[in-house]
CSV table of C-alpha atoms in Angstrom, one decimal:
chain,number,residue,atom,x,y,z
A,569,UNK,CA,-80.4,63.3,119.4
A,570,UNK,CA,-83.4,63.8,117.1
A,571,UNK,CA,-85.8,60.9,117.7
A,572,UNK,CA,-87.0,58.6,115.0
A,573,UNK,CA,-89.9,60.2,112.9
A,574,UNK,CA,-93.2,60.2,114.7
A,575,UNK,CA,-95.8,57.7,113.5
A,576,UNK,CA,-99.2,59.4,113.7
A,577,UNK,CA,-101.1,57.6,116.5
A,578,UNK,CA,-104.5,56.1,115.9
A,579,UNK,CA,-107.0,58.4,117.4
A,580,UNK,CA,-109.1,55.5,118.5
A,581,UNK,CA,-106.3,53.9,120.6
A,582,UNK,CA,-104.3,57.0,121.7
A,583,UNK,CA,-103.7,57.0,125.5
A,584,UNK,CA,-103.7,60.8,125.4
A,585,UNK,CA,-107.5,60.7,125.2
A,586,UNK,CA,-107.6,59.1,128.7
A,587,UNK,CA,-105.5,61.8,130.3
A,588,UNK,CA,-107.1,64.0,132.9
A,589,UNK,CA,-107.5,67.5,131.4
A,590,UNK,CA,-107.1,70.5,133.7
A,591,UNK,CA,-109.5,73.4,133.8
A,592,UNK,CA,-109.4,76.9,135.2
A,593,UNK,CA,-111.6,75.9,138.0
A,594,UNK,CA,-109.9,72.6,138.8
A,595,UNK,CA,-106.2,72.3,138.1
A,596,UNK,CA,-104.6,68.9,138.1
A,597,UNK,CA,-103.9,67.3,141.5
A,598,UNK,CA,-100.5,65.5,142.0
A,599,UNK,CA,-102.3,62.1,141.6
A,600,UNK,CA,-103.9,63.2,138.3
A,601,UNK,CA,-100.6,64.6,137.0
A,602,UNK,CA,-98.8,61.4,138.0
A,603,UNK,CA,-101.5,59.4,136.2
A,604,UNK,CA,-101.1,61.5,133.0
A,605,UNK,CA,-97.3,61.3,133.2
A,606,UNK,CA,-97.3,57.5,133.3
A,607,UNK,CA,-99.8,57.3,130.4
A,608,UNK,CA,-97.6,59.7,128.4
A,609,UNK,CA,-94.4,57.6,129.2
A,610,UNK,CA,-96.2,54.4,128.2
A,611,UNK,CA,-97.3,55.9,124.9
A,612,UNK,CA,-93.8,57.3,124.2
A,613,UNK,CA,-92.1,54.0,124.9
A,614,UNK,CA,-94.6,52.1,122.8
A,615,UNK,CA,-94.0,54.5,120.0
A,616,UNK,CA,-90.2,54.2,120.2
A,617,UNK,CA,-90.5,50.4,120.1
A,618,UNK,CA,-92.9,50.4,117.1
A,619,UNK,CA,-90.7,52.9,115.2
A,620,UNK,CA,-87.5,51.1,115.9
A,621,UNK,CA,-89.0,47.8,114.8
A,622,UNK,CA,-90.4,49.5,111.6
A,623,UNK,CA,-86.9,50.9,110.9
A,624,UNK,CA,-85.3,47.5,111.5
A,625,UNK,CA,-87.8,45.8,109.2
A,626,UNK,CA,-86.8,48.3,106.4
A,627,UNK,CA,-83.1,47.9,106.7
A,628,UNK,CA,-82.1,44.7,108.6
A,629,UNK,CA,-82.3,42.1,105.9
A,630,UNK,CA,-80.5,44.0,103.2
A,631,UNK,CA,-77.8,45.2,105.7
A,632,UNK,CA,-77.1,41.7,107.0
A,633,UNK,CA,-76.9,40.3,103.5
A,634,UNK,CA,-74.5,43.1,102.4
A,635,UNK,CA,-72.2,42.3,105.4
A,636,UNK,CA,-72.3,38.6,104.7
A,637,UNK,CA,-71.3,39.1,101.1
A,638,UNK,CA,-68.4,41.4,102.0
A,639,UNK,CA,-67.2,39.0,104.7
A,640,UNK,CA,-67.4,36.1,102.3
A,641,UNK,CA,-65.4,38.0,99.7
A,642,UNK,CA,-62.8,39.1,102.2
A,643,UNK,CA,-62.4,35.5,103.4
A,644,UNK,CA,-61.9,34.4,99.7
A,645,UNK,CA,-59.2,37.0,99.3
A,646,UNK,CA,-57.6,36.0,102.6
A,647,UNK,CA,-57.4,32.4,101.5
A,648,UNK,CA,-55.8,33.5,98.2
A,649,UNK,CA,-53.3,35.5,100.2
A,650,UNK,CA,-52.6,32.6,102.5
A,651,UNK,CA,-51.9,30.2,99.6
A,652,UNK,CA,-49.7,32.7,97.8
A,653,UNK,CA,-47.6,33.6,100.9
A,654,UNK,CA,-47.2,29.9,101.7
A,655,UNK,CA,-46.0,29.2,98.2
A,656,UNK,CA,-43.6,32.1,98.3
A,657,UNK,CA,-42.2,30.9,101.6
A,658,UNK,CA,-41.1,27.8,99.7
A,659,UNK,CA,-39.6,29.6,96.7
A,660,UNK,CA,-38.8,33.2,97.3
A,661,UNK,CA,-35.4,34.5,98.5
A,662,UNK,CA,-36.3,35.7,101.9
A,663,UNK,CA,-34.1,36.4,104.9
A,664,UNK,CA,-34.6,34.7,108.2
A,665,UNK,CA,-36.5,37.8,109.5
A,666,UNK,CA,-38.6,38.0,106.4
A,667,UNK,CA,-39.5,34.3,106.8
A,668,UNK,CA,-40.6,34.9,110.4
A,669,UNK,CA,-42.7,37.8,109.2
A,670,UNK,CA,-44.2,35.6,106.5
A,671,UNK,CA,-45.0,32.8,108.9
A,672,UNK,CA,-46.6,35.3,111.2
A,673,UNK,CA,-48.7,36.5,108.4
A,674,UNK,CA,-49.7,33.0,107.5
A,675,UNK,CA,-50.7,32.2,111.1
A,676,UNK,CA,-52.7,35.4,111.2
A,677,UNK,CA,-54.5,34.5,108.0
A,678,UNK,CA,-55.2,31.0,109.3
A,679,UNK,CA,-56.7,32.4,112.5
A,680,UNK,CA,-59.1,34.5,110.4
A,681,UNK,CA,-60.0,31.6,108.2
A,682,UNK,CA,-60.4,29.0,110.9
A,683,UNK,CA,-64.2,29.3,111.1
A,684,UNK,CA,-64.5,28.3,107.4
A,685,UNK,CA,-63.4,24.7,108.2
A,686,UNK,CA,-61.7,24.6,104.8
A,687,UNK,CA,-59.5,21.5,104.2
A,688,UNK,CA,-56.7,23.5,102.6
A,689,UNK,CA,-56.6,26.0,105.4
A,690,UNK,CA,-56.6,23.1,108.0
A,691,UNK,CA,-53.8,21.4,106.2
A,692,UNK,CA,-51.7,24.6,106.3
A,693,UNK,CA,-52.6,25.1,110.0
A,694,UNK,CA,-51.1,21.6,110.7
A,695,UNK,CA,-47.9,22.6,108.8
A,696,UNK,CA,-47.4,26.0,110.6
A,697,UNK,CA,-48.2,24.9,114.1
A,698,UNK,CA,-44.8,23.5,114.8
A,699,UNK,CA,-43.1,23.6,118.2
A,700,UNK,CA,-40.7,26.3,117.0
A,701,UNK,CA,-43.4,28.4,115.5
A,702,UNK,CA,-45.6,28.0,118.6
A,703,UNK,CA,-42.8,29.2,120.9
A,704,UNK,CA,-42.1,32.2,118.6
A,705,UNK,CA,-45.8,33.2,118.6
A,706,UNK,CA,-46.1,32.6,122.4
A,707,UNK,CA,-43.1,35.0,123.0
A,708,UNK,CA,-44.6,37.7,120.8
A,709,UNK,CA,-48.0,37.3,122.4
A,710,UNK,CA,-46.5,37.5,125.9
A,711,UNK,CA,-44.7,40.7,125.1
A,712,UNK,CA,-47.9,42.2,123.6
A,713,UNK,CA,-49.8,41.1,126.7
A,714,UNK,CA,-47.4,42.9,129.1
A,715,UNK,CA,-47.6,46.1,127.1
A,716,UNK,CA,-51.4,45.9,127.3
A,717,UNK,CA,-51.2,45.1,131.0
A,718,UNK,CA,-49.5,48.4,131.7
A,719,UNK,CA,-52.3,50.4,130.0
A,720,UNK,CA,-55.1,48.5,131.7
A,721,UNK,CA,-53.6,48.8,135.1
A,722,UNK,CA,-53.2,52.6,134.6
A,723,UNK,CA,-56.9,52.8,133.6
A,724,UNK,CA,-58.1,50.6,136.5
A,725,UNK,CA,-55.9,52.4,139.1
A,726,UNK,CA,-54.8,49.1,140.5
A,727,UNK,CA,-52.8,46.0,139.5
A,728,UNK,CA,-54.4,43.2,137.5
A,729,UNK,CA,-54.9,40.2,139.8
A,730,UNK,CA,-52.7,37.2,139.0
A,731,UNK,CA,-51.4,39.0,135.9
A,732,UNK,CA,-48.7,36.3,135.3
A,733,UNK,CA,-51.4,33.8,134.3
A,734,UNK,CA,-52.3,35.7,131.2
A,735,UNK,CA,-50.0,35.2,128.2
A,736,UNK,CA,-51.9,36.8,125.3
A,737,UNK,CA,-53.4,40.2,124.8
A,738,UNK,CA,-56.8,38.6,124.5
A,739,UNK,CA,-56.4,36.9,127.9
A,740,UNK,CA,-55.1,40.1,129.5
A,741,UNK,CA,-57.9,42.2,128.0
A,742,UNK,CA,-60.5,39.7,129.3
A,743,UNK,CA,-58.9,39.7,132.8
A,744,UNK,CA,-59.0,43.5,132.8
A,745,UNK,CA,-62.6,43.6,131.8
A,746,UNK,CA,-63.5,41.0,134.4
A,747,UNK,CA,-61.8,43.0,137.1
A,748,UNK,CA,-63.4,46.3,135.9
A,749,UNK,CA,-66.8,44.5,136.0
A,750,UNK,CA,-66.2,43.3,139.5
A,751,UNK,CA,-65.4,46.8,140.6
A,752,UNK,CA,-68.6,48.1,139.0
A,753,UNK,CA,-70.7,45.3,140.5
A,754,UNK,CA,-69.2,45.8,143.9
A,755,UNK,CA,-69.9,49.6,143.7
A,756,UNK,CA,-73.5,48.9,142.5
A,757,UNK,CA,-74.1,46.3,145.2
A,758,UNK,CA,-73.0,48.8,147.9
A,759,UNK,CA,-75.3,51.4,146.5
A,760,UNK,CA,-78.2,48.9,146.1
A,761,UNK,CA,-77.6,47.7,149.7
A,762,UNK,CA,-77.8,51.3,151.0
A,763,UNK,CA,-81.0,51.9,148.9
A,764,UNK,CA,-82.6,48.6,150.2
A,765,UNK,CA,-81.7,49.5,153.7
A,766,UNK,CA,-83.2,52.9,153.5
A,767,UNK,CA,-86.4,51.5,151.8
A,768,UNK,CA,-86.7,48.7,154.4
A,769,UNK,CA,-86.3,51.3,157.2
A,770,UNK,CA,-89.0,53.5,155.7
A,771,UNK,CA,-91.4,50.5,155.2
A,772,UNK,CA,-90.7,49.3,158.7
A,773,UNK,CA,-91.5,52.8,160.1
A,774,UNK,CA,-94.8,52.9,158.1
A,775,UNK,CA,-95.8,49.5,159.2
A,776,UNK,CA,-95.0,50.2,162.8
A,777,UNK,CA,-97.0,53.5,162.6
A,778,UNK,CA,-99.9,51.7,160.9
A,779,UNK,CA,-99.9,48.9,163.4
A,780,UNK,CA,-100.0,51.3,166.4
A,781,UNK,CA,-103.1,52.9,164.8
A,782,UNK,CA,-104.6,49.6,163.9
A,783,UNK,CA,-104.6,50.5,160.2
A,784,UNK,CA,-103.8,48.6,157.0
A,785,UNK,CA,-100.7,50.0,155.3
A,786,UNK,CA,-101.5,52.5,152.5
A,787,UNK,CA,-99.4,50.5,149.9
A,788,UNK,CA,-101.4,47.3,150.6
A,789,UNK,CA,-104.6,49.3,150.2
A,790,UNK,CA,-103.5,50.7,146.9
A,791,UNK,CA,-102.5,47.3,145.6
A,792,UNK,CA,-106.0,46.0,146.4
A,793,UNK,CA,-107.5,49.1,144.8
A,794,UNK,CA,-105.4,48.5,141.7
A,795,UNK,CA,-106.6,44.9,141.4
A,796,UNK,CA,-110.1,46.0,142.0
A,797,UNK,CA,-109.9,48.7,139.4
A,798,UNK,CA,-108.6,46.4,136.7
A,799,UNK,CA,-111.1,43.8,137.6
A,800,UNK,CA,-113.9,46.3,137.3
A,801,UNK,CA,-112.8,47.4,133.8
A,802,UNK,CA,-112.5,43.7,132.8
A,803,UNK,CA,-116.1,43.0,133.9
A,804,UNK,CA,-117.4,46.0,132.1
A,805,UNK,CA,-115.8,45.0,128.9
A,806,UNK,CA,-116.8,41.3,129.3
A,807,UNK,CA,-120.4,42.4,129.7
A,808,UNK,CA,-120.3,44.8,126.7
A,809,UNK,CA,-118.5,42.3,124.4
A,810,UNK,CA,-120.2,39.0,125.3
A,811,UNK,CA,-120.5,37.5,121.9
A,812,UNK,CA,-123.4,35.2,122.8
A,813,UNK,CA,-125.6,38.2,123.2
A,814,UNK,CA,-125.0,39.5,119.7
A,815,UNK,CA,-127.4,38.4,117.0
A,816,UNK,CA,-125.4,39.8,114.1
A,817,UNK,CA,-122.8,37.3,112.9
A,818,UNK,CA,-120.3,39.9,111.7
A,819,UNK,CA,-120.6,41.9,115.0
A,820,UNK,CA,-120.3,38.6,117.0
A,821,UNK,CA,-117.0,37.9,115.2
A,822,UNK,CA,-115.7,41.4,116.0
A,823,UNK,CA,-116.7,41.1,119.6
A,824,UNK,CA,-115.1,37.7,119.9
A,825,UNK,CA,-111.8,39.2,118.6
A,826,UNK,CA,-112.0,42.1,121.0
A,827,UNK,CA,-112.8,39.8,123.9
A,828,UNK,CA,-109.7,37.7,123.2
A,829,UNK,CA,-107.7,40.9,123.5
A,830,UNK,CA,-109.4,41.8,126.7
A,831,UNK,CA,-108.7,38.3,128.2
A,832,UNK,CA,-105.0,38.5,127.2
A,833,UNK,CA,-104.6,42.0,128.6
A,834,UNK,CA,-106.4,41.0,131.9
A,835,UNK,CA,-104.1,38.0,132.3
A,836,UNK,CA,-101.0,40.3,132.0
A,837,UNK,CA,-102.4,43.1,134.2
A,838,UNK,CA,-102.1,45.3,131.0
A,839,UNK,CA,-104.1,48.3,132.2
A,840,UNK,CA,-103.3,50.5,129.2
A,841,UNK,CA,-104.7,48.0,126.7
A,842,UNK,CA,-107.8,47.5,128.9
A,843,UNK,CA,-108.2,51.3,129.1
A,844,UNK,CA,-107.9,51.6,125.3
A,845,UNK,CA,-110.5,48.9,124.8
A,846,UNK,CA,-112.8,50.4,127.4
A,847,UNK,CA,-112.5,53.7,125.6
A,848,UNK,CA,-113.4,52.1,122.2
A,849,UNK,CA,-116.2,50.0,123.5
A,850,UNK,CA,-117.9,52.0,126.3
A,851,UNK,CA,-116.8,55.5,125.3
A,852,UNK,CA,-114.9,56.1,128.5
A,853,UNK,CA,-112.8,59.3,128.1
A,854,UNK,CA,-110.7,61.8,130.1
A,855,UNK,CA,-113.8,63.0,131.9
A,856,UNK,CA,-114.2,59.6,133.5
A,857,UNK,CA,-110.6,59.7,134.7
A,858,UNK,CA,-111.2,63.2,136.1
A,859,UNK,CA,-114.1,61.9,138.2
A,860,UNK,CA,-112.0,59.2,139.8
A,861,UNK,CA,-110.9,59.9,143.3
A,862,UNK,CA,-107.2,60.5,143.8
A,863,UNK,CA,-106.8,57.2,145.8
A,864,UNK,CA,-108.1,55.3,142.8
A,865,UNK,CA,-105.8,57.1,140.4
A,866,UNK,CA,-102.9,56.4,142.7
A,867,UNK,CA,-103.8,52.7,142.7
A,868,UNK,CA,-104.1,52.6,139.0
A,869,UNK,CA,-100.8,54.3,138.7
A,870,UNK,CA,-99.1,51.3,140.4
A,871,UNK,CA,-100.1,49.2,137.4
A,872,UNK,CA,-99.0,51.8,135.0
A,873,UNK,CA,-95.6,52.1,136.7
A,874,UNK,CA,-95.2,48.3,136.2
A,875,UNK,CA,-96.0,48.6,132.5
A,876,UNK,CA,-93.5,51.4,132.2
A,877,UNK,CA,-90.8,49.2,133.7
A,878,UNK,CA,-91.7,46.3,131.4
A,879,UNK,CA,-91.7,48.5,128.3
A,880,UNK,CA,-88.3,50.0,129.3
A,881,UNK,CA,-86.9,46.5,129.6
A,882,UNK,CA,-88.4,45.5,126.2
A,883,UNK,CA,-86.8,48.6,124.6
A,884,UNK,CA,-83.4,47.8,126.1
A,885,UNK,CA,-83.6,44.3,124.8
A,886,UNK,CA,-84.6,45.4,121.4
A,887,UNK,CA,-81.8,47.9,121.2
A,888,UNK,CA,-79.3,45.3,122.4
A,889,UNK,CA,-80.4,42.7,120.0
A,890,UNK,CA,-80.4,45.0,117.0
A,891,UNK,CA,-76.9,46.4,118.0
A,892,UNK,CA,-75.6,42.8,118.0
A,893,UNK,CA,-77.3,41.8,114.8
A,894,UNK,CA,-76.4,44.9,112.8
A,895,UNK,CA,-72.9,45.4,114.3
A,896,UNK,CA,-73.6,49.1,115.0
A,897,UNK,CA,-74.9,50.8,118.2
A,898,UNK,CA,-78.7,51.1,117.9
A,899,UNK,CA,-80.7,53.5,120.1
A,900,UNK,CA,-84.4,54.3,119.7
A,901,UNK,CA,-83.8,58.0,120.4
A,902,UNK,CA,-81.3,58.3,117.5
A,903,UNK,CA,-82.1,60.0,114.3
A,904,UNK,CA,-83.3,57.5,111.6
A,905,UNK,CA,-81.0,59.0,109.0
A,906,UNK,CA,-78.0,58.7,111.4
A,907,UNK,CA,-78.8,55.1,112.1
A,908,UNK,CA,-79.1,54.4,108.4
A,909,UNK,CA,-75.8,56.2,107.8
A,910,UNK,CA,-74.1,54.0,110.4
A,911,UNK,CA,-75.2,50.9,108.5
A,912,UNK,CA,-73.8,52.4,105.3
A,913,UNK,CA,-70.5,53.1,107.0
A,914,UNK,CA,-70.0,49.6,108.3
A,915,UNK,CA,-71.0,48.2,104.9
A,916,UNK,CA,-68.4,50.5,103.3
A,917,UNK,CA,-65.8,49.5,105.9
A,918,UNK,CA,-66.4,45.8,105.1
A,919,UNK,CA,-66.2,46.4,101.4
A,920,UNK,CA,-63.0,48.4,101.9
A,921,UNK,CA,-61.5,45.5,103.9
A,922,UNK,CA,-62.2,43.1,101.1
A,923,UNK,CA,-60.9,45.6,98.5
A,924,UNK,CA,-57.7,46.1,100.5
A,925,UNK,CA,-57.0,42.4,100.6
A,926,UNK,CA,-57.5,42.1,96.9
A,927,UNK,CA,-55.2,45.1,96.3
A,928,UNK,CA,-52.6,43.5,98.6
A,929,UNK,CA,-52.8,40.3,96.6
A,930,UNK,CA,-52.2,42.1,93.3
A,931,UNK,CA,-49.4,44.1,94.8
A,932,UNK,CA,-47.2,41.3,96.1
A,933,UNK,CA,-46.9,39.4,92.9
A,934,UNK,CA,-43.2,40.3,92.7
A,935,UNK,CA,-40.7,39.6,95.4
A,936,UNK,CA,-39.6,43.2,96.1
A,937,UNK,CA,-43.2,44.2,96.8
A,938,UNK,CA,-43.8,41.1,98.8
A,939,UNK,CA,-40.8,42.0,101.1
A,940,UNK,CA,-42.0,45.6,101.5
A,941,UNK,CA,-45.5,44.4,102.3
A,942,UNK,CA,-44.3,41.9,104.9
A,943,UNK,CA,-42.4,44.6,106.7
A,944,UNK,CA,-45.4,47.0,106.6
A,945,UNK,CA,-47.8,44.3,108.0
A,946,UNK,CA,-45.3,43.4,110.7
A,947,UNK,CA,-45.0,47.0,111.8
A,948,UNK,CA,-48.7,47.5,111.7
A,949,UNK,CA,-49.3,44.4,113.8
A,950,UNK,CA,-46.7,45.6,116.4
A,951,UNK,CA,-48.3,49.1,116.5
A,952,UNK,CA,-51.8,47.6,117.0
A,953,UNK,CA,-50.7,45.5,119.9
A,954,UNK,CA,-48.5,48.2,121.5
């Protein structure tokens, strides 16, 4: 997919300025390349999050409002249909089968309208939830559930556990999803256990070897180096930005603001923000990174790796939240035009749904069309549940 359009990075804050640059005499070492790759990944993830948030800010409010209006209009038409079909059940010349179809339609409309908490809808719900109607619906639901069960078991490759407990398609679908999730979780747990065992074995071997030599494990040293590196950058910035040493009032305010950013970044172990600020304040550049020993770069890469993981989690949560709010799949690597088109399509679908309900209401004003419509809706419901 084509990514969302690039937002030109601010030259003063771009992480690319901190990357180690190769030369003909000194190509990049693996540690330098890893350091550069992590910086590039952080910058890419930050850009994706910023662009997705900007796209959301442009479209989210208008889209949600359009959906709400269409849903509200559809519910209005459903209520009108409900009242009309209920009235025709009392007066129209319908066969027993047609009356069952009409009652089924009424119950379906009531289900859709239940969230409205409308007194008229509730009154009709009390009328149509009789013991006879309940039995009729239960039988239809049980038959649909069994048809769905066969398809789910074929997809799972195994029977649904305690399938007799589930008497509606919704219950059967939920049971199938739970069983599929358990299968996936069990598979993932087995894989995770194998990975953990391999990792523990390697760590034990390293610790054992280090203990025999009387050495501190390399990982522990790198973690200490990473903490030392971030502490060193913090102290340099604190010294350069100390507001009490600045006689100029405007400059003191600027330094106070920057120092607040430094403190927040240090508390979160946010190495990239500290590096950006260091670059702005003390003119650190890629040459400074190039002069770092590989062991220092490896230590700093531990912190960068943690930031990559945190940004990936932030991006996943943002995509998930927007997908739920906007009712369309949202991915940061999707083309902006494609995402916007998805919003337009679901808006059009919702408008079409409302328009179809209005057209149905106009159509069934005479008994002949009402009977044809009931048969069509009955067949459509059976085909959907089959």
